[in-house]
């Protein structure tokens, strides 16, 4: 087999660029075995932004931190003591209840958000699978990094991932140029393609000026399913 391989953490309700990468890749490896930060409020694996009152607003999945040392994302548990699901749903309904795509999207989204699974990676993956499938993306291309068990770090790990799934080209995100060692890819006969994702502005309900970088929810609520599919097709053309 040969093909284009992408890799990314299992982010929580990620932005359109994440689904663009998923759509472009022949194999998409979910890095569920990388470490979750020990300190801080979290990362994109348990936080995302939605539009509230014309500004980006953090939407967070609370996680348990009652452990010592480091822990992989796949081992992170959601803190279920806070009744957070109902609160997040209330925020989303308040932010997008009058958006043009709300009714169409909500029938798919609400049961995914109410998923009772307590493992963070599993919860996020159910959202990625559910939304990706609704957008017509072949989610069977998703492979878990924890099943591949790659060794090494950074670029070496990515090269091994590409080879383990039988790929010959790696799809790098736009921010990878600062730390990725492209010479190592070339030395391993793995080509590198940069995603170069650019989010095209669209009309956002409740905001006069376009606010970029928000969750896929924002595109879905404002453009609907077909409009979001069109956004992905425009970006890949």
Short mmCIF file of C-alpha atoms in Angstrom, two decimals:
data_model
loop_
_atom_site.label_atom_id
_atom_site.label_comp_id
_atom_site.label_asym_id
_atom_site.label_seq_id
_atom_site.Cartn_x
_atom_site.Cartn_y
_atom_site.Cartn_z
CA UNK A 1 0.00 0.00 0.00
CA UNK A 2 1.06 3.60 -0.52
CA UNK A 3 -0.78 6.73 0.42
CA UNK A 4 -1.04 9.96 2.34
CA UNK A 5 -0.95 9.63 6.13
CA UNK A 6 -2.00 12.26 8.68
CA UNK A 7 -1.77 12.16 12.47
CA UNK A 8 -3.42 14.21 15.19
CA UNK A 9 -4.53 14.02 18.80
CA UNK A 10 -8.20 13.13 19.45
CA UNK A 11 -9.34 16.73 19.93
CA UNK A 12 -12.64 17.81 21.44
CA UNK A 13 -15.03 19.16 18.78
CA UNK A 14 -12.06 20.32 16.66
CA UNK A 15 -12.14 23.07 14.07
CA UNK A 16 -12.78 22.73 10.35
CA UNK A 17 -9.05 22.32 9.63
CA UNK A 18 -9.05 19.03 11.55
CA UNK A 19 -11.81 17.60 9.37
CA UNK A 20 -10.05 18.93 6.27
CA UNK A 21 -7.00 16.89 7.27
CA UNK A 22 -9.19 13.85 7.93
CA UNK A 23 -10.86 14.20 4.54
CA UNK A 24 -7.57 14.59 2.65
CA UNK A 25 -5.68 11.69 4.21
CA UNK A 26 -5.79 8.09 3.06
CA UNK A 27 -5.01 7.01 6.64
CA UNK A 28 -5.65 9.19 9.69
CA UNK A 29 -3.81 8.14 12.85
CA UNK A 30 -5.30 9.36 16.12
CA UNK A 31 -2.46 10.00 18.57
CA UNK A 32 -4.34 8.83 21.64
CA UNK A 33 -1.15 7.48 23.22
CA UNK A 34 0.67 10.83 23.59
CA UNK A 35 0.81 12.49 26.99
CA UNK A 36 -1.87 14.81 28.32
CA UNK A 37 -0.36 17.92 30.00
CA UNK A 38 -0.07 17.46 33.76
CA UNK A 39 -0.77 21.11 34.59
CA UNK A 40 -2.88 23.91 33.15
CA UNK A 41 -6.53 24.00 32.20
CA UNK A 42 -5.98 21.63 29.31
CA UNK A 43 -5.37 21.53 25.59
CA UNK A 44 -7.46 21.17 22.45
CA UNK A 45 -8.09 17.58 23.56
CA UNK A 46 -10.50 18.80 26.22
CA UNK A 47 -11.21 22.39 25.13
CA UNK A 48 -12.61 24.14 22.08
CA UNK A 49 -14.07 27.54 21.27
CA UNK A 50 -17.58 28.51 20.19
CA UNK A 51 -19.02 31.92 19.37
CA UNK A 52 -20.74 33.70 22.28
CA UNK A 53 -21.69 37.37 22.02
CA UNK A 54 -19.44 37.83 19.01
CA UNK A 55 -16.32 36.41 20.68
CA UNK A 56 -14.61 33.05 21.08
CA UNK A 57 -15.76 31.31 24.27
CA UNK A 58 -14.04 28.27 25.79
CA UNK A 59 -16.07 25.08 26.01
CA UNK A 60 -14.28 22.63 28.30
CA UNK A 61 -14.61 18.97 29.20
CA UNK A 62 -13.44 18.70 32.84
CA UNK A 63 -10.88 15.95 33.42
CA UNK A 64 -9.72 14.14 36.52
CA UNK A 65 -6.21 14.98 37.61
CA UNK A 66 -5.98 12.80 40.71
CA UNK A 67 -3.00 10.86 39.44
CA UNK A 68 0.77 11.04 39.81
CA UNK A 69 3.28 11.47 37.00
CA UNK A 70 2.17 11.54 33.37
CA UNK A 71 -0.79 9.93 31.67
CA UNK A 72 -1.62 9.25 28.02
CA UNK A 73 -4.70 10.86 26.51
CA UNK A 74 -6.19 7.37 26.14
CA UNK A 75 -6.09 6.99 29.94
CA UNK A 76 -7.62 10.37 30.80
CA UNK A 77 -10.97 10.21 32.56
CA UNK A 78 -13.68 12.86 32.49
CA UNK A 79 -14.60 14.44 35.82
CA UNK A 80 -18.25 13.44 36.05
CA UNK A 81 -18.83 15.22 39.38
CA UNK A 82 -19.60 18.57 37.73
CA UNK A 83 -22.75 17.89 35.69
CA UNK A 84 -20.89 19.39 32.77
CA UNK A 85 -22.84 17.88 29.85
CA UNK A 86 -26.04 19.79 30.58
CA UNK A 87 -24.05 23.00 31.10
CA UNK A 88 -22.23 22.67 27.77
CA UNK A 89 -25.45 21.88 25.94
CA UNK A 90 -27.07 24.95 27.49
CA UNK A 91 -24.15 27.10 26.28
CA UNK A 92 -24.35 25.69 22.75
CA UNK A 93 -28.11 26.17 22.57
CA UNK A 94 -27.75 29.74 23.83
CA UNK A 95 -24.98 30.49 21.32
CA UNK A 96 -26.49 28.84 18.25
CA UNK A 97 -30.18 28.21 18.92
CA UNK A 98 -31.16 30.80 16.30
CA UNK A 99 -28.40 29.99 13.81
CA UNK A 100 -29.66 28.81 10.39
CA UNK A 101 -28.27 25.28 10.67
CA UNK A 102 -29.19 24.59 14.29
CA UNK A 103 -32.22 22.33 13.87
CA UNK A 104 -30.56 20.21 11.18
CA UNK A 105 -27.32 19.79 13.12
CA UNK A 106 -28.81 19.37 16.59
CA UNK A 107 -30.45 16.02 15.86
CA UNK A 108 -27.00 14.60 15.12
CA UNK A 109 -25.07 16.54 17.73
CA UNK A 110 -27.16 16.25 20.91
CA UNK A 111 -26.92 12.46 21.32
CA UNK A 112 -23.18 12.63 20.65
CA UNK A 113 -22.73 15.30 23.33
CA UNK A 114 -24.83 13.29 25.79
CA UNK A 115 -22.70 10.17 25.32
CA UNK A 116 -22.17 8.83 28.85
CA UNK A 117 -18.70 7.36 28.23
CA UNK A 118 -16.24 8.68 30.81
CA UNK A 119 -12.98 8.17 28.88
CA UNK A 120 -11.89 11.43 27.22
CA UNK A 121 -10.41 9.88 24.08
CA UNK A 122 -13.44 7.66 23.52
CA UNK A 123 -15.80 10.59 24.05
CA UNK A 124 -13.92 12.79 21.57
CA UNK A 125 -13.64 10.00 19.02
CA UNK A 126 -17.39 9.40 19.11
CA UNK A 127 -17.85 13.07 18.16
CA UNK A 128 -15.21 12.89 15.41
CA UNK A 129 -16.72 9.69 13.97
CA UNK A 130 -20.27 11.01 14.21
CA UNK A 131 -19.61 14.43 12.69
CA UNK A 132 -17.16 13.08 10.11
CA UNK A 133 -19.66 10.47 8.91
CA UNK A 134 -22.42 13.10 8.72
CA UNK A 135 -20.12 15.15 6.49
CA UNK A 136 -19.60 12.22 4.15
CA UNK A 137 -16.01 11.51 5.26
CA UNK A 138 -14.88 7.88 5.24
CA UNK A 139 -14.10 7.38 8.95
CA UNK A 140 -12.91 3.81 8.39
CA UNK A 141 -9.54 5.38 7.56
CA UNK A 142 -9.06 6.25 11.27
CA UNK A 143 -6.42 4.19 13.09
CA UNK A 144 -5.51 4.49 16.79
CA UNK A 145 -1.90 5.24 17.64
CA UNK A 146 -2.24 3.08 20.77
CA UNK A 147 -2.84 0.09 18.51
CA UNK A 148 0.20 0.83 16.33
CA UNK A 149 2.51 1.36 19.33
CA UNK A 150 5.13 3.47 17.50
CA UNK A 151 8.48 4.05 19.18
CA UNK A 152 10.59 7.18 19.18
CA UNK A 153 9.61 10.81 19.55
CA UNK A 154 8.56 13.69 17.34
CA UNK A 155 9.65 13.23 13.71
CA UNK A 156 11.00 9.70 14.28
CA UNK A 157 7.65 8.61 15.68
CA UNK A 158 5.76 10.12 12.73
CA UNK A 159 8.01 8.36 10.24
CA UNK A 160 7.39 5.04 11.95
CA UNK A 161 3.64 5.69 11.96
CA UNK A 162 3.67 6.31 8.20
CA UNK A 163 5.62 3.12 7.57
CA UNK A 164 3.49 1.01 9.93
CA UNK A 165 0.32 1.85 8.02
CA UNK A 166 2.03 1.34 4.66
CA UNK A 167 2.10 4.99 3.61
CA UNK A 168 4.73 6.87 1.64
CA UNK A 169 3.71 10.49 2.28
CA UNK A 170 2.97 12.48 5.46
CA UNK A 171 0.40 15.29 5.62
CA UNK A 172 1.77 17.89 8.03
CA UNK A 173 -0.30 20.58 9.69
CA UNK A 174 0.45 24.23 9.12
CA UNK A 175 2.26 24.68 12.44
CA UNK A 176 4.62 21.73 12.00
CA UNK A 177 7.37 23.63 10.16
CA UNK A 178 8.83 24.98 13.39
CA UNK A 179 9.66 21.61 14.96
CA UNK A 180 9.41 18.97 12.26
CA UNK A 181 12.65 17.65 10.75
CA UNK A 182 11.83 17.30 7.06
CA UNK A 183 15.31 15.99 6.25
CA UNK A 184 14.57 12.88 8.32
CA UNK A 185 11.46 12.21 6.26
CA UNK A 186 13.47 12.51 3.04
CA UNK A 187 16.13 10.17 4.43
CA UNK A 188 13.43 7.60 5.16
CA UNK A 189 11.86 7.87 1.69
CA UNK A 190 8.74 9.54 3.08
CA UNK A 191 7.51 12.61 1.25
CA UNK A 192 6.04 15.53 3.19
CA UNK A 193 3.00 17.48 2.10
CA UNK A 194 1.90 20.54 4.08
CA UNK A 195 -1.81 20.98 4.62
CA UNK A 196 -1.70 24.79 4.24
CA UNK A 197 -5.23 25.10 5.55
CA UNK A 198 -6.84 28.52 5.16
CA UNK A 199 -10.26 29.06 6.68
CA UNK A 200 -12.51 30.97 4.31
CA UNK A 201 -14.84 33.48 6.04
CA UNK A 202 -18.55 32.75 6.20
CA UNK A 203 -21.49 34.58 7.75
CA UNK A 204 -21.66 33.90 11.48
CA UNK A 205 -24.91 34.37 13.35
CA UNK A 206 -24.42 36.93 16.12
CA UNK A 207 -21.18 38.46 14.86
CA UNK A 208 -20.59 41.37 12.49
CA UNK A 209 -16.91 40.46 11.94
CA UNK A 210 -15.71 36.94 11.13
CA UNK A 211 -14.12 35.12 14.07
CA UNK A 212 -11.77 32.35 12.80
CA UNK A 213 -10.49 29.20 14.49
CA UNK A 214 -13.69 28.12 16.21
CA UNK A 215 -15.03 24.60 16.65
CA UNK A 216 -16.54 22.72 13.71
CA UNK A 217 -19.81 23.47 15.52
CA UNK A 218 -19.64 27.07 14.34
CA UNK A 219 -19.43 26.11 10.68
CA UNK A 220 -22.14 23.48 11.04
CA UNK A 221 -24.53 25.81 12.85
CA UNK A 222 -24.03 28.64 10.38
CA UNK A 223 -23.71 26.73 7.10
CA UNK A 224 -25.51 23.47 7.84
CA UNK A 225 -24.39 20.01 6.78
CA UNK A 226 -24.31 20.65 3.04
CA UNK A 227 -22.64 24.05 3.49
CA UNK A 228 -19.92 22.53 5.66
CA UNK A 229 -19.37 19.79 3.08
CA UNK A 230 -19.04 22.53 0.47
CA UNK A 231 -16.44 24.27 2.65
CA UNK A 232 -14.34 21.09 2.72
CA UNK A 233 -14.70 20.61 -1.02
CA UNK A 234 -13.70 24.23 -1.69
CA UNK A 235 -10.58 23.78 0.42
CA UNK A 236 -9.53 20.55 -1.30
CA UNK A 237 -10.09 21.83 -4.86
#
